[in-house]
Amino acid sequence: TAALVAQALNLPSPISVDTARRATNKRAMKQAFERFHIPTAPFIYLRRKDPAEVLRGLEPPLVIKPLDSQGQRGVFKVRSAEEAVRRLAETLSFSREDTALVERFYPSAEVTLSAFMADGRLHPLTLTDRQLIDDPLHIGVCAAHRYPSVYADRTGEIHEIARNVARALGVTRGPLYIQFLIGDRGVIVNEASARVGGAFEDVFIPWVTGFDILEAVIRQAAGETVLPDALQTKGRSGAGCQVSAQLTFCRPGT
């Protein structure tokens, strides 16, 4: 929405409408990942009234998710193609599309890379562990982020994939947020966004790195240029810093 408004009113925007679409719609995102050979889970699109047979090429368990929703809404882990078909209506209730994405479930740990792009170059900021709520149906719901990640020794591999993700999405400046899955078959990309993460990254990234990512995003939205030297740490290298960002959940009530 912000990219479309900026385009219509000739306002500054760090990303184009096409980049914004690739960063928010999983069909466009998967197409971009395929073009740039970025490793992801095998997937098939499931439309309304499709029979379970269309998913025959995916070995269960499976994950069904909306193409255009965030916050794990409408995402379910299912045990069979038939169960995916039964969940389709609920998944699409969180979507403007008539099609959902069905992926093969990948047993894995989840990590998030927060980075900032300047002059087309990736500047990694933090790699955090996504500590998930243990729920066999509603998967991927994050309870906390932990820094430093227990997978910090794999940052070289993760950063190289992240550079390809930036190229695939077309992000040359501004924030980049990528969720990775790490399992027996290696590191794959779950999804990526051209935004600041929603787990208090705007608070702990400046504390760990000295770089105020939220200020940088606001400056870019105002048409200013964030130079690479602004991304150099200002007295903090991250060494010795530890973060546990707790996400709270509320039930309806008064």
PDB file of C-alpha atoms in Angstrom:
ATOM      1  CA  THR A   1       0.000   0.000   0.000  1.00  0.00           C
ATOM      2  CA  ALA A   2       2.751   2.474   0.930  1.00  0.00           C
ATOM      3  CA  ALA A   3       4.630   1.804  -2.320  1.00  0.00           C
ATOM      4  CA  LEU A   4       1.472   2.285  -4.401  1.00  0.00           C
ATOM      5  CA  VAL A   5       0.641   5.569  -2.635  1.00  0.00           C
ATOM      6  CA  ALA A   6       4.217   6.800  -3.094  1.00  0.00           C
ATOM      7  CA  GLN A   7       4.081   5.922  -6.791  1.00  0.00           C
ATOM      8  CA  ALA A   8       0.703   7.615  -7.306  1.00  0.00           C
ATOM      9  CA  LEU A   9       1.724  10.815  -5.512  1.00  0.00           C
ATOM     10  CA  ASN A  10       5.344  10.868  -6.738  1.00  0.00           C
ATOM     11  CA  LEU A  11       6.662  10.565  -3.177  1.00  0.00           C
ATOM     12  CA  PRO A  12       9.983   9.001  -2.135  1.00  0.00           C
ATOM     13  CA  SER A  13       9.941   5.247  -1.523  1.00  0.00           C
ATOM     14  CA  PRO A  14      12.899   2.951  -0.774  1.00  0.00           C
ATOM     15  CA  ILE A  15      11.230   0.132  -2.756  1.00  0.00           C
ATOM     16  CA  SER A  16       9.202  -0.095  -5.951  1.00  0.00           C
ATOM     17  CA  VAL A  17       5.670  -1.455  -6.222  1.00  0.00           C
ATOM     18  CA  ASP A  18       7.019  -4.636  -7.868  1.00  0.00           C
ATOM     19  CA  THR A  19       9.502  -5.160  -5.037  1.00  0.00           C
ATOM     20  CA  ALA A  20       6.782  -4.544  -2.456  1.00  0.00           C
ATOM     21  CA  ARG A  21       4.572  -7.140  -4.155  1.00  0.00           C
ATOM     22  CA  ARG A  22       7.364  -9.734  -4.194  1.00  0.00           C
ATOM     23  CA  ALA A  23       7.983  -9.013  -0.500  1.00  0.00           C
ATOM     24  CA  THR A  24       4.327  -9.431   0.547  1.00  0.00           C
ATOM     25  CA  ASN A  25       2.708 -11.922  -1.851  1.00  0.00           C
ATOM     26  CA  LYS A  26       4.056 -15.450  -1.553  1.00  0.00           C
ATOM     27  CA  ARG A  27       3.218 -16.367  -5.163  1.00  0.00           C
ATOM     28  CA  ALA A  28       5.349 -13.483  -6.459  1.00  0.00           C
ATOM     29  CA  MET A  29       7.965 -14.265  -3.813  1.00  0.00           C
ATOM     30  CA  LYS A  30       8.221 -17.947  -4.768  1.00  0.00           C
ATOM     31  CA  GLN A  31       8.509 -17.037  -8.460  1.00  0.00           C
ATOM     32  CA  ALA A  32      11.369 -14.685  -7.646  1.00  0.00           C
ATOM     33  CA  PHE A  33      13.069 -17.311  -5.485  1.00  0.00           C
ATOM     34  CA  GLU A  34      12.827 -19.874  -8.289  1.00  0.00           C
ATOM     35  CA  ARG A  35      14.408 -17.476 -10.804  1.00  0.00           C
ATOM     36  CA  PHE A  36      17.380 -16.887  -8.490  1.00  0.00           C
ATOM     37  CA  HIS A  37      17.693 -20.543  -7.349  1.00  0.00           C
ATOM     38  CA  ILE A  38      17.054 -19.722  -3.697  1.00  0.00           C
ATOM     39  CA  PRO A  39      16.435 -22.889  -1.630  1.00  0.00           C
ATOM     40  CA  THR A  40      12.869 -23.167  -0.305  1.00  0.00           C
ATOM     41  CA  ALA A  41      10.481 -25.956   0.674  1.00  0.00           C
ATOM     42  CA  PRO A  42       8.754 -27.786  -2.230  1.00  0.00           C
ATOM     43  CA  PHE A  43       5.290 -26.337  -2.803  1.00  0.00           C
ATOM     44  CA  ILE A  44       2.058 -26.521  -4.813  1.00  0.00           C
ATOM     45  CA  TYR A  45      -0.778 -23.992  -5.135  1.00  0.00           C
ATOM     46  CA  LEU A  46      -4.215 -25.133  -3.953  1.00  0.00           C
ATOM     47  CA  ARG A  47      -7.327 -23.431  -5.309  1.00  0.00           C
ATOM     48  CA  ARG A  48     -10.954 -23.587  -4.229  1.00  0.00           C
ATOM     49  CA  LYS A  49     -12.652 -26.805  -5.422  1.00  0.00           C
ATOM     50  CA  ASP A  50      -9.292 -28.444  -6.193  1.00  0.00           C
ATOM     51  CA  PRO A  51      -9.276 -32.144  -5.234  1.00  0.00           C
ATOM     52  CA  ALA A  52      -6.680 -33.513  -2.836  1.00  0.00           C
ATOM     53  CA  GLU A  53      -4.997 -35.238  -5.786  1.00  0.00           C
ATOM     54  CA  VAL A  54      -3.373 -31.968  -6.899  1.00  0.00           C
ATOM     55  CA  LEU A  55      -1.113 -32.272  -3.839  1.00  0.00           C
ATOM     56  CA  ARG A  56       0.033 -35.784  -4.681  1.00  0.00           C
ATOM     57  CA  GLY A  57       3.538 -34.529  -5.467  1.00  0.00           C
ATOM     58  CA  LEU A  58       4.122 -33.375  -1.867  1.00  0.00           C
ATOM     59  CA  GLU A  59       4.986 -35.823   0.871  1.00  0.00           C
ATOM     60  CA  PRO A  60       3.102 -35.079   4.128  1.00  0.00           C
ATOM     61  CA  PRO A  61       3.107 -33.563   6.661  1.00  0.00           C
ATOM     62  CA  LEU A  62       2.264 -30.324   4.876  1.00  0.00           C
ATOM     63  CA  VAL A  63       1.891 -26.641   5.711  1.00  0.00           C
ATOM     64  CA  ILE A  64      -0.955 -24.594   4.225  1.00  0.00           C
ATOM     65  CA  LYS A  65      -0.730 -20.791   4.325  1.00  0.00           C
ATOM     66  CA  PRO A  66      -2.310 -17.725   2.691  1.00  0.00           C
ATOM     67  CA  LEU A  67      -0.468 -16.036  -0.154  1.00  0.00           C
ATOM     68  CA  ASP A  68      -0.960 -12.525   1.172  1.00  0.00           C
ATOM     69  CA  SER A  69      -1.224 -12.524   4.965  1.00  0.00           C
ATOM     70  CA  GLN A  70       1.242 -12.004   7.801  1.00  0.00           C
ATOM     71  CA  GLY A  71       1.537 -12.867  11.470  1.00  0.00           C
ATOM     72  CA  GLN A  72       1.036 -16.642  10.973  1.00  0.00           C
ATOM     73  CA  ARG A  73      -2.698 -16.111  10.418  1.00  0.00           C
ATOM     74  CA  GLY A  74      -4.280 -18.956   8.493  1.00  0.00           C
ATOM     75  CA  VAL A  75      -1.137 -21.111   8.681  1.00  0.00           C
ATOM     76  CA  PHE A  76      -1.711 -24.754   9.611  1.00  0.00           C
ATOM     77  CA  LYS A  77       0.376 -27.905   9.747  1.00  0.00           C
ATOM     78  CA  VAL A  78      -1.676 -30.811   8.370  1.00  0.00           C
ATOM     79  CA  ARG A  79      -1.091 -34.540   8.171  1.00  0.00           C
ATOM     80  CA  SER A  80      -2.495 -35.215   4.706  1.00  0.00           C
ATOM     81  CA  ALA A  81      -3.595 -33.646   1.434  1.00  0.00           C
ATOM     82  CA  GLU A  82      -7.205 -34.259   2.420  1.00  0.00           C
ATOM     83  CA  GLU A  83      -6.737 -32.282   5.634  1.00  0.00           C
ATOM     84  CA  ALA A  84      -5.164 -29.427   3.643  1.00  0.00           C
ATOM     85  CA  VAL A  85      -8.288 -29.300   1.460  1.00  0.00           C
ATOM     86  CA  ARG A  86     -10.486 -29.216   4.566  1.00  0.00           C
ATOM     87  CA  ARG A  87      -8.446 -26.307   5.992  1.00  0.00           C
ATOM     88  CA  LEU A  88      -8.456 -24.332   2.750  1.00  0.00           C
ATOM     89  CA  ALA A  89     -11.577 -22.252   3.474  1.00  0.00           C
ATOM     90  CA  GLU A  90     -10.228 -21.145   6.859  1.00  0.00           C
ATOM     91  CA  THR A  91      -6.838 -20.288   5.355  1.00  0.00           C
ATOM     92  CA  LEU A  92      -8.456 -18.244   2.575  1.00  0.00           C
ATOM     93  CA  SER A  93     -10.540 -16.339   5.143  1.00  0.00           C
ATOM     94  CA  PHE A  94      -7.285 -14.476   5.925  1.00  0.00           C
ATOM     95  CA  SER A  95      -6.573 -13.756   2.250  1.00  0.00           C
ATOM     96  CA  ARG A  96      -7.796 -11.710  -0.705  1.00  0.00           C
ATOM     97  CA  GLU A  97      -6.798 -14.562  -3.042  1.00  0.00           C
ATOM     98  CA  ASP A  98      -8.719 -17.685  -4.048  1.00  0.00           C
ATOM     99  CA  THR A  99      -5.532 -19.762  -3.887  1.00  0.00           C
ATOM    100  CA  ALA A 100      -3.389 -20.932  -0.978  1.00  0.00           C
ATOM    101  CA  LEU A 101       0.210 -22.125  -0.780  1.00  0.00           C
ATOM    102  CA  VAL A 102       0.870 -25.696   0.371  1.00  0.00           C
ATOM    103  CA  GLU A 103       4.446 -26.619   1.260  1.00  0.00           C
ATOM    104  CA  ARG A 104       6.126 -29.779   2.434  1.00  0.00           C
ATOM    105  CA  PHE A 105       6.833 -29.408   6.155  1.00  0.00           C
ATOM    106  CA  TYR A 106      10.554 -29.107   6.897  1.00  0.00           C
ATOM    107  CA  PRO A 107      11.595 -30.186  10.431  1.00  0.00           C
ATOM    108  CA  SER A 108      13.894 -27.363  11.410  1.00  0.00           C
ATOM    109  CA  ALA A 109      14.910 -24.571  13.702  1.00  0.00           C
ATOM    110  CA  GLU A 110      13.979 -21.026  12.672  1.00  0.00           C
ATOM    111  CA  VAL A 111      16.295 -18.023  12.618  1.00  0.00           C
ATOM    112  CA  THR A 112      15.775 -14.455  11.443  1.00  0.00           C
ATOM    113  CA  LEU A 113      18.297 -12.208   9.772  1.00  0.00           C
ATOM    114  CA  SER A 114      17.749  -8.466  10.052  1.00  0.00           C
ATOM    115  CA  ALA A 115      19.809  -6.438   7.600  1.00  0.00           C
ATOM    116  CA  PHE A 116      19.887  -3.068   5.878  1.00  0.00           C
ATOM    117  CA  MET A 117      20.575  -2.470   2.198  1.00  0.00           C
ATOM    118  CA  ALA A 118      22.585   0.596   1.159  1.00  0.00           C
ATOM    119  CA  ASP A 119      23.839   1.212  -2.389  1.00  0.00           C
ATOM    120  CA  GLY A 120      22.795  -2.333  -3.286  1.00  0.00           C
ATOM    121  CA  ARG A 121      25.026  -3.872  -0.613  1.00  0.00           C
ATOM    122  CA  LEU A 122      23.811  -6.093   2.210  1.00  0.00           C
ATOM    123  CA  HIS A 123      24.722  -4.938   5.729  1.00  0.00           C
ATOM    124  CA  PRO A 124      23.821  -7.734   8.180  1.00  0.00           C
ATOM    125  CA  LEU A 125      22.751  -6.493  11.615  1.00  0.00           C
ATOM    126  CA  THR A 126      21.460  -9.334  13.817  1.00  0.00           C
ATOM    127  CA  LEU A 127      20.767 -13.054  13.518  1.00  0.00           C
ATOM    128  CA  THR A 128      18.211 -14.237  16.094  1.00  0.00           C
ATOM    129  CA  ASP A 129      16.599 -17.543  17.020  1.00  0.00           C
ATOM    130  CA  ARG A 130      12.808 -17.574  16.636  1.00  0.00           C
ATOM    131  CA  GLN A 131      11.628 -19.459  19.721  1.00  0.00           C
ATOM    132  CA  LEU A 132       8.257 -20.905  18.779  1.00  0.00           C
ATOM    133  CA  ILE A 133       5.141 -21.923  20.693  1.00  0.00           C
ATOM    134  CA  ASP A 134       4.874 -25.714  20.661  1.00  0.00           C
ATOM    135  CA  ASP A 135       1.556 -26.218  18.862  1.00  0.00           C
ATOM    136  CA  PRO A 136       1.076 -29.127  16.432  1.00  0.00           C
ATOM    137  CA  LEU A 137      -1.512 -27.220  14.359  1.00  0.00           C
ATOM    138  CA  HIS A 138      -0.767 -23.485  14.534  1.00  0.00           C
ATOM    139  CA  ILE A 139       2.916 -23.604  13.661  1.00  0.00           C
ATOM    140  CA  GLY A 140       5.425 -20.789  13.380  1.00  0.00           C
ATOM    141  CA  VAL A 141       3.917 -18.633  16.134  1.00  0.00           C
ATOM    142  CA  CYS A 142       6.877 -16.928  17.790  1.00  0.00           C
ATOM    143  CA  ALA A 143       7.044 -16.457  21.571  1.00  0.00           C
ATOM    144  CA  ALA A 144      10.480 -14.840  21.718  1.00  0.00           C
ATOM    145  CA  HIS A 145      13.599 -13.882  19.781  1.00  0.00           C
ATOM    146  CA  ARG A 146      17.054 -14.721  21.162  1.00  0.00           C
ATOM    147  CA  TYR A 147      20.368 -13.062  20.338  1.00  0.00           C
ATOM    148  CA  PRO A 148      23.019 -14.210  19.704  1.00  0.00           C
ATOM    149  CA  SER A 149      21.709 -17.130  17.685  1.00  0.00           C
ATOM    150  CA  VAL A 150      22.936 -20.632  18.445  1.00  0.00           C
ATOM    151  CA  TYR A 151      23.517 -20.856  14.667  1.00  0.00           C
ATOM    152  CA  ALA A 152      25.912 -17.897  14.579  1.00  0.00           C
ATOM    153  CA  ASP A 153      28.585 -20.179  13.105  1.00  0.00           C
ATOM    154  CA  ARG A 154      26.504 -20.397   9.895  1.00  0.00           C
ATOM    155  CA  THR A 155      26.313 -16.657   9.264  1.00  0.00           C
ATOM    156  CA  GLY A 156      28.570 -16.864   6.186  1.00  0.00           C
ATOM    157  CA  GLU A 157      26.182 -19.261   4.434  1.00  0.00           C
ATOM    158  CA  ILE A 158      23.139 -17.309   5.617  1.00  0.00           C
ATOM    159  CA  HIS A 159      24.551 -13.972   4.440  1.00  0.00           C
ATOM    160  CA  GLU A 160      25.299 -15.367   0.982  1.00  0.00           C
ATOM    161  CA  ILE A 161      21.713 -16.609   0.614  1.00  0.00           C
ATOM    162  CA  ALA A 162      20.480 -13.243   1.916  1.00  0.00           C
ATOM    163  CA  ARG A 163      22.343 -11.405  -0.848  1.00  0.00           C
ATOM    164  CA  ASN A 164      20.538 -13.556  -3.405  1.00  0.00           C
ATOM    165  CA  VAL A 165      17.212 -12.906  -1.660  1.00  0.00           C
ATOM    166  CA  ALA A 166      17.810  -9.157  -1.922  1.00  0.00           C
ATOM    167  CA  ARG A 167      18.518  -9.522  -5.634  1.00  0.00           C
ATOM    168  CA  ALA A 168      15.460 -11.723  -6.120  1.00  0.00           C
ATOM    169  CA  LEU A 169      13.137  -9.247  -4.416  1.00  0.00           C
ATOM    170  CA  GLY A 170      14.845  -6.226  -5.952  1.00  0.00           C
ATOM    171  CA  VAL A 171      15.731  -4.607  -2.629  1.00  0.00           C
ATOM    172  CA  THR A 172      18.678  -2.263  -3.101  1.00  0.00           C
ATOM    173  CA  ARG A 173      18.088   0.015  -0.106  1.00  0.00           C
ATOM    174  CA  GLY A 174      16.194  -0.123   3.136  1.00  0.00           C
ATOM    175  CA  PRO A 175      15.470  -2.903   5.636  1.00  0.00           C
ATOM    176  CA  LEU A 176      15.528  -6.596   4.779  1.00  0.00           C
ATOM    177  CA  TYR A 177      14.022  -9.241   7.075  1.00  0.00           C
ATOM    178  CA  ILE A 178      14.475 -12.939   6.216  1.00  0.00           C
ATOM    179  CA  GLN A 179      13.264 -16.062   8.026  1.00  0.00           C
ATOM    180  CA  PHE A 180      15.487 -19.114   7.509  1.00  0.00           C
ATOM    181  CA  LEU A 181      14.808 -22.766   8.353  1.00  0.00           C
ATOM    182  CA  ILE A 182      17.819 -24.876   9.395  1.00  0.00           C
ATOM    183  CA  GLY A 183      17.435 -28.655   9.328  1.00  0.00           C
ATOM    184  CA  ASP A 184      19.003 -31.879   8.100  1.00  0.00           C
ATOM    185  CA  ARG A 185      18.784 -30.754   4.456  1.00  0.00           C
ATOM    186  CA  GLY A 186      20.574 -27.482   5.125  1.00  0.00           C
ATOM    187  CA  VAL A 187      19.490 -23.843   5.207  1.00  0.00           C
ATOM    188  CA  ILE A 188      16.390 -22.836   3.271  1.00  0.00           C
ATOM    189  CA  VAL A 189      14.385 -19.600   3.109  1.00  0.00           C
ATOM    190  CA  ASN A 190      10.914 -19.559   4.624  1.00  0.00           C
ATOM    191  CA  GLU A 191       9.976 -16.001   3.624  1.00  0.00           C
ATOM    192  CA  ALA A 192      11.412 -12.512   3.329  1.00  0.00           C
ATOM    193  CA  SER A 193      10.172  -8.941   3.712  1.00  0.00           C
ATOM    194  CA  ALA A 194      11.411  -5.433   2.949  1.00  0.00           C
ATOM    195  CA  ARG A 195      10.628  -4.141   6.433  1.00  0.00           C
ATOM    196  CA  VAL A 196      11.816  -3.998  10.033  1.00  0.00           C
ATOM    197  CA  GLY A 197      10.895  -7.102  12.027  1.00  0.00           C
ATOM    198  CA  GLY A 198       7.996  -7.027  14.454  1.00  0.00           C
ATOM    199  CA  ALA A 199       9.755  -8.467  17.511  1.00  0.00           C
ATOM    200  CA  PHE A 200      11.113  -5.185  18.877  1.00  0.00           C
ATOM    201  CA  GLU A 201      13.966  -5.135  16.355  1.00  0.00           C
ATOM    202  CA  ASP A 202      13.673  -1.342  16.278  1.00  0.00           C
ATOM    203  CA  VAL A 203      14.648  -1.430  19.972  1.00  0.00           C
ATOM    204  CA  PHE A 204      17.336  -4.097  20.212  1.00  0.00           C
ATOM    205  CA  ILE A 205      19.131  -3.566  16.876  1.00  0.00           C
ATOM    206  CA  PRO A 206      20.335  -0.068  17.947  1.00  0.00           C
ATOM    207  CA  TRP A 207      21.327  -1.488  21.343  1.00  0.00           C
ATOM    208  CA  VAL A 208      23.358  -4.329  19.797  1.00  0.00           C
ATOM    209  CA  THR A 209      24.835  -2.560  16.763  1.00  0.00           C
ATOM    210  CA  GLY A 210      24.600   1.200  17.367  1.00  0.00           C
ATOM    211  CA  PHE A 211      22.599   1.576  14.118  1.00  0.00           C
ATOM    212  CA  ASP A 212      19.142   3.154  14.524  1.00  0.00           C
ATOM    213  CA  ILE A 213      17.241   1.174  11.897  1.00  0.00           C
ATOM    214  CA  LEU A 214      13.908   2.893  12.526  1.00  0.00           C
ATOM    215  CA  GLU A 215      15.419   6.349  12.094  1.00  0.00           C
ATOM    216  CA  ALA A 216      17.035   5.154   8.852  1.00  0.00           C
ATOM    217  CA  VAL A 217      13.695   3.910   7.490  1.00  0.00           C
ATOM    218  CA  ILE A 218      12.006   7.219   8.348  1.00  0.00           C
ATOM    219  CA  ARG A 219      14.827   9.187   6.694  1.00  0.00           C
ATOM    220  CA  GLN A 220      14.513   7.108   3.526  1.00  0.00           C
ATOM    221  CA  ALA A 221      10.737   7.631   3.481  1.00  0.00           C
ATOM    222  CA  ALA A 222      11.456  11.364   3.578  1.00  0.00           C
ATOM    223  CA  GLY A 223      13.711  11.039   0.540  1.00  0.00           C
ATOM    224  CA  GLU A 224      17.052  11.184   2.356  1.00  0.00           C
ATOM    225  CA  THR A 225      19.944   8.872   1.531  1.00  0.00           C
ATOM    226  CA  VAL A 226      21.296   6.547   4.215  1.00  0.00           C
ATOM    227  CA  LEU A 227      25.002   6.208   3.482  1.00  0.00           C
ATOM    228  CA  PRO A 228      26.915   2.973   4.142  1.00  0.00           C
ATOM    229  CA  ASP A 229      29.151   4.656   6.717  1.00  0.00           C
ATOM    230  CA  ALA A 230      26.054   5.203   8.884  1.00  0.00           C
ATOM    231  CA  LEU A 231      25.849   1.420   9.170  1.00  0.00           C
ATOM    232  CA  GLN A 232      29.220   1.139  10.876  1.00  0.00           C
ATOM    233  CA  THR A 233      28.863   0.242  14.553  1.00  0.00           C
ATOM    234  CA  LYS A 234      29.079   3.150  16.952  1.00  0.00           C
ATOM    235  CA  GLY A 235      30.861   1.797  19.981  1.00  0.00           C
ATOM    236  CA  ARG A 236      29.116  -1.589  20.020  1.00  0.00           C
ATOM    237  CA  SER A 237      30.251  -4.663  18.140  1.00  0.00           C
ATOM    238  CA  GLY A 238      27.571  -6.971  19.502  1.00  0.00           C
ATOM    239  CA  ALA A 239      30.202  -8.866  21.465  1.00  0.00           C
ATOM    240  CA  GLY A 240      28.870  -9.655  24.912  1.00  0.00           C
ATOM    241  CA  CYS A 241      25.396  -8.326  24.106  1.00  0.00           C
ATOM    242  CA  GLN A 242      22.520 -10.691  24.798  1.00  0.00           C
ATOM    243  CA  VAL A 243      18.870 -10.163  23.952  1.00  0.00           C
ATOM    244  CA  SER A 244      15.673 -11.999  24.786  1.00  0.00           C
ATOM    245  CA  ALA A 245      12.697 -10.248  23.205  1.00  0.00           C
ATOM    246  CA  GLN A 246       9.498 -11.635  24.710  1.00  0.00           C
ATOM    247  CA  LEU A 247       6.270 -11.434  22.695  1.00  0.00           C
ATOM    248  CA  THR A 248       3.090 -11.213  24.751  1.00  0.00           C
ATOM    249  CA  PHE A 249      -0.274 -12.754  23.847  1.00  0.00           C
ATOM    250  CA  CYS A 250      -3.622 -11.525  25.098  1.00  0.00           C
ATOM    251  CA  ARG A 251      -7.064 -13.128  25.156  1.00  0.00           C
ATOM    252  CA  PRO A 252     -10.256 -11.166  24.493  1.00  0.00           C
ATOM    253  CA  GLY A 253     -11.657  -9.610  27.620  1.00  0.00           C
ATOM    254  CA  THR A 254     -12.223  -6.447  29.574  1.00  0.00           C
TER     255      THR A 254
END
